[in-house]
Amino acid sequence: AQSVTQLGSHVSVSEGALVLLRCNYSSSVPPYLFWYVQYPNQGLQLLLKYTTGATLVKGINGFEAEFKKSETSFHLTKPSAHMSDAAEYFCAVSPSGFQKLVFGTGTRLLVSP
Amino acid sequence: DGGITQSPKYLFRKEGQNVTLSCEQNLNHDAMYWYRQDPGQGLRLIYYSQIVNDFQKGDIAEGYSVSREKKESFPLTVTSAQKNPTAFYLCASRTPGDVGGYTFGSGTRLTVV
């Protein structure tokens, strides 16, 4: 079965600092991997996704993630945090050829001035 | 503009009552999904439907029911058999041919009083 582990339910950074949100996955087949962002009382918005090909994936709002098969990781980074980045972030995995997304428990990003 | 509309945004239910959450999409998506979100638990799949008049149970289907009579609509009924229904419910649909192309609604917050 596929699963996702997000380390740290809360991450705090200062404005302008590096953002690093960690995600490790478990999958018996080559996975499709995703990062979503959720603002309070709203739905989820896709930040970026990895399916095949280049392992460094660039997304919206300056975020990027790198698929590392040897480490079974798909960490999300942003060089410089902005106050508007404060939200909850979810990593998700979908087995190749299947339709369902399996989500991690989420990481709340707090950005201080 | 195309999208997913969930209604109502907030819903209060007395114990022992059934309640139906609405999800409508005008994206011409075949697949639709219902997720439940609880703090610290991420999103868990309740039901999904890949085509009209067909649907499958997800990981936490007990106490819920769905129907898919029209492509555009996928209502979720929370029955009195659901022992802990207070949660945030998210509906999603998928872009045909793109496993990552999930579009989410803005959610319904259900509170049992």
Coordinates of C-alpha atoms in Angstrom, one line a residue:
Chain A
A1 CA 0.0 0.0 0.0
Q2 CA 1.1 3.5 -0.7
S3 CA 1.6 6.0 2.1
V4 CA 3.1 9.4 2.8
T5 CA 4.9 10.7 5.9
Q6 CA 5.3 14.4 6.5
L7 CA 7.8 15.2 9.2
G8 CA 6.7 18.1 11.4
S9 CA 3.1 19.1 11.9
H10 CA 4.3 22.7 12.2
V11 CA 7.2 24.6 10.7
S12 CA 8.1 28.1 11.6
V13 CA 10.3 30.4 9.5
S14 CA 11.1 34.1 9.3
E15 CA 10.1 36.1 6.3
G16 CA 12.9 35.8 3.7
A17 CA 14.3 32.5 5.1
L18 CA 14.5 29.2 3.4
V19 CA 11.4 27.0 3.5
L20 CA 11.8 23.2 3.7
L21 CA 8.9 20.9 4.2
R22 CA 9.7 17.2 4.3
C23 CA 7.8 14.4 2.7
N24 CA 8.8 10.7 2.5
Y25 CA 6.7 8.2 0.6
S26 CA 6.2 4.4 0.5
S27 CA 5.2 2.9 -2.8
S28 CA 5.6 -0.6 -4.3
V29 CA 5.4 0.9 -7.8
P30 CA 6.8 4.1 -9.4
P31 CA 4.8 6.8 -7.7
Y32 CA 3.2 10.0 -8.8
L33 CA 3.9 12.6 -6.2
F34 CA 2.2 15.9 -5.4
W35 CA 2.3 18.9 -3.1
Y36 CA -0.9 20.9 -2.4
V37 CA -1.5 24.0 -0.4
Q38 CA -4.6 24.9 1.7
Y39 CA -5.5 28.3 3.1
P40 CA -7.9 28.4 6.0
N41 CA -11.4 27.1 5.3
Q42 CA -10.6 26.6 1.6
G43 CA -10.0 23.7 -0.7
L44 CA -6.6 22.5 -1.9
Q45 CA -4.6 24.0 -4.7
L46 CA -2.0 22.1 -6.6
L47 CA 1.6 23.5 -6.1
L48 CA 3.5 21.0 -8.2
K49 CA 3.7 17.3 -9.2
Y50 CA 6.2 14.7 -10.3
T51 CA 5.1 12.0 -12.7
T52 CA 8.1 11.0 -14.8
G53 CA 11.2 12.6 -16.3
A54 CA 13.1 15.5 -14.6
T55 CA 13.4 14.9 -10.9
L56 CA 13.5 18.6 -10.0
V57 CA 10.0 20.0 -10.3
K58 CA 9.1 23.6 -10.3
G59 CA 5.7 24.8 -9.2
I60 CA 3.7 27.9 -8.6
N61 CA 4.6 30.7 -6.2
G62 CA 8.4 29.9 -6.3
F63 CA 8.1 26.5 -4.8
E64 CA 10.1 23.5 -6.1
A65 CA 10.6 19.8 -5.0
E66 CA 13.1 17.1 -5.9
F67 CA 12.2 13.5 -6.3
K68 CA 14.9 11.3 -4.8
K69 CA 14.2 7.7 -5.3
S70 CA 17.1 6.5 -3.2
E71 CA 15.8 8.4 -0.2
T72 CA 12.1 7.9 -1.1
S73 CA 11.7 11.6 -0.5
F74 CA 9.9 14.5 -2.2
H75 CA 10.8 17.6 -0.1
L76 CA 9.3 21.0 -0.9
T77 CA 11.5 24.1 -0.8
K78 CA 11.3 27.8 -1.4
P79 CA 14.4 30.0 -1.2
S80 CA 12.7 32.9 0.5
A81 CA 9.5 32.8 2.5
H82 CA 6.8 35.4 2.1
M83 CA 4.1 36.1 4.6
S84 CA 1.5 35.0 2.1
D85 CA 3.1 31.5 2.2
A86 CA 1.6 30.8 5.6
A87 CA -0.8 27.9 5.0
E88 CA -1.1 24.2 5.4
Y89 CA 0.8 22.0 2.9
F90 CA 0.0 18.4 2.0
C91 CA 2.1 15.9 0.2
A92 CA 0.3 13.2 -1.7
V93 CA 1.1 10.0 -3.6
S94 CA -0.7 8.2 -6.3
P95 CA 0.4 4.8 -7.6
S96 CA 1.1 4.8 -11.3
G97 CA -2.0 3.8 -13.3
F98 CA -4.4 4.3 -10.4
Q99 CA -6.7 7.2 -9.7
K100 CA -6.7 7.8 -5.9
L101 CA -4.6 10.2 -4.0
V102 CA -3.2 9.2 -0.6
F103 CA -2.4 12.3 1.5
G104 CA 0.0 12.9 4.3
T105 CA -1.2 14.5 7.6
G106 CA -0.1 18.0 6.5
T107 CA 2.4 20.6 7.7
R108 CA 1.3 24.0 8.8
L109 CA 3.8 26.7 7.7
L110 CA 4.1 29.7 10.0
V111 CA 5.9 32.8 8.7
S112 CA 6.9 35.5 11.1
P113 CA 8.0 39.1 10.1
Chain B
D1 CA -15.6 30.2 -14.9
G2 CA -15.4 26.4 -14.5
G3 CA -15.0 24.9 -11.1
I4 CA -16.5 22.9 -8.2
T5 CA -19.2 24.3 -6.0
Q6 CA -19.8 22.9 -2.6
S7 CA -22.8 23.9 -0.5
P8 CA -23.5 24.9 2.1
K9 CA -20.2 26.2 3.4
Y10 CA -21.3 25.7 7.0
L11 CA -23.8 23.0 8.2
F12 CA -25.1 22.2 11.6
R13 CA -26.8 18.9 12.3
K14 CA -28.5 17.4 15.3
E15 CA -27.5 14.0 16.4
G16 CA -29.6 11.3 14.7
Q17 CA -30.3 13.3 11.6
N18 CA -29.1 12.6 8.1
V19 CA -27.7 15.4 6.1
T20 CA -26.7 15.8 2.5
L21 CA -23.7 17.8 1.2
S22 CA -23.9 19.1 -2.3
C23 CA -21.1 19.0 -4.9
E24 CA -21.5 20.3 -8.4
Q25 CA -18.9 20.7 -11.1
N26 CA -19.0 22.2 -14.6
L27 CA -15.6 21.0 -15.7
N28 CA -16.8 18.0 -17.6
H29 CA -14.8 15.7 -15.4
D30 CA -15.6 12.1 -15.2
A31 CA -14.1 11.3 -11.9
M32 CA -15.3 12.8 -8.6
Y33 CA -14.2 12.3 -5.0
W34 CA -15.2 13.0 -1.4
Y35 CA -12.6 13.5 1.3
R36 CA -12.9 14.1 5.0
Q37 CA -10.4 16.3 6.7
D38 CA -9.7 16.3 10.5
P39 CA -7.0 18.2 12.3
G40 CA -3.7 16.3 12.2
Q41 CA -5.1 13.5 10.1
G42 CA -4.9 14.9 6.6
L43 CA -7.5 14.0 4.0
R44 CA -9.1 10.6 4.0
L45 CA -11.1 9.2 1.1
I46 CA -14.8 8.5 1.7
Y47 CA -16.2 7.6 -1.7
Y48 CA -15.2 8.1 -5.4
S49 CA -16.9 7.8 -8.7
Q50 CA -15.2 7.4 -12.1
I51 CA -18.4 7.4 -14.2
V52 CA -22.1 8.2 -13.9
N53 CA -24.1 5.5 -12.0
D54 CA -21.0 3.9 -10.6
F55 CA -19.1 4.6 -7.4
Q56 CA -16.7 2.8 -5.0
K57 CA -16.0 3.0 -1.3
G58 CA -12.9 4.7 -0.1
D59 CA -11.1 4.1 3.2
I60 CA -13.7 5.5 5.6
A61 CA -17.1 4.8 3.9
E62 CA -19.0 3.6 6.9
G63 CA -21.8 5.9 7.8
Y64 CA -21.8 7.7 4.5
S65 CA -23.7 7.2 1.2
V66 CA -23.4 8.8 -2.3
S67 CA -25.1 8.8 -5.6
R68 CA -23.9 9.7 -9.1
E69 CA -27.0 10.2 -11.3
K70 CA -25.5 13.0 -13.3
K71 CA -22.0 13.7 -14.4
E72 CA -22.0 17.1 -12.8
S73 CA -23.3 16.1 -9.4
F74 CA -21.9 13.9 -6.6
P75 CA -23.9 14.5 -3.4
L76 CA -22.7 13.0 -0.1
T77 CA -25.1 11.9 2.6
V78 CA -23.9 11.7 6.2
T79 CA -26.2 9.3 7.9
S80 CA -27.0 8.9 11.6
A81 CA -24.7 5.8 11.5
Q82 CA -21.7 8.0 11.3
K83 CA -20.5 8.2 14.9
N84 CA -18.2 11.2 14.6
P85 CA -19.4 13.3 11.7
T86 CA -18.0 16.7 12.7
A87 CA -15.3 17.5 10.1
F88 CA -14.4 19.5 7.0
Y89 CA -15.6 17.8 3.8
L90 CA -13.9 18.3 0.5
C91 CA -15.2 17.4 -2.9
A92 CA -12.8 17.0 -5.9
S93 CA -12.9 16.1 -9.5
R94 CA -10.2 15.0 -11.9
T95 CA -9.0 16.2 -15.2
P96 CA -9.4 13.4 -17.7
G97 CA -6.1 11.8 -18.6
D98 CA -4.1 13.6 -16.0
V99 CA -3.7 11.7 -12.7
G100 CA -2.6 14.8 -10.9
G101 CA -5.3 17.2 -12.2
Y102 CA -7.5 17.2 -9.1
T103 CA -9.7 20.3 -8.7
F104 CA -11.0 20.8 -5.2
G105 CA -14.1 22.6 -4.0
S106 CA -13.9 25.1 -1.1
G107 CA -15.4 22.6 1.4
T108 CA -18.3 22.2 3.8
R109 CA -17.7 22.3 7.5
L110 CA -20.2 20.1 9.2
T111 CA -20.8 20.4 13.0
V112 CA -23.0 18.1 15.0
V113 CA -24.8 19.9 17.8

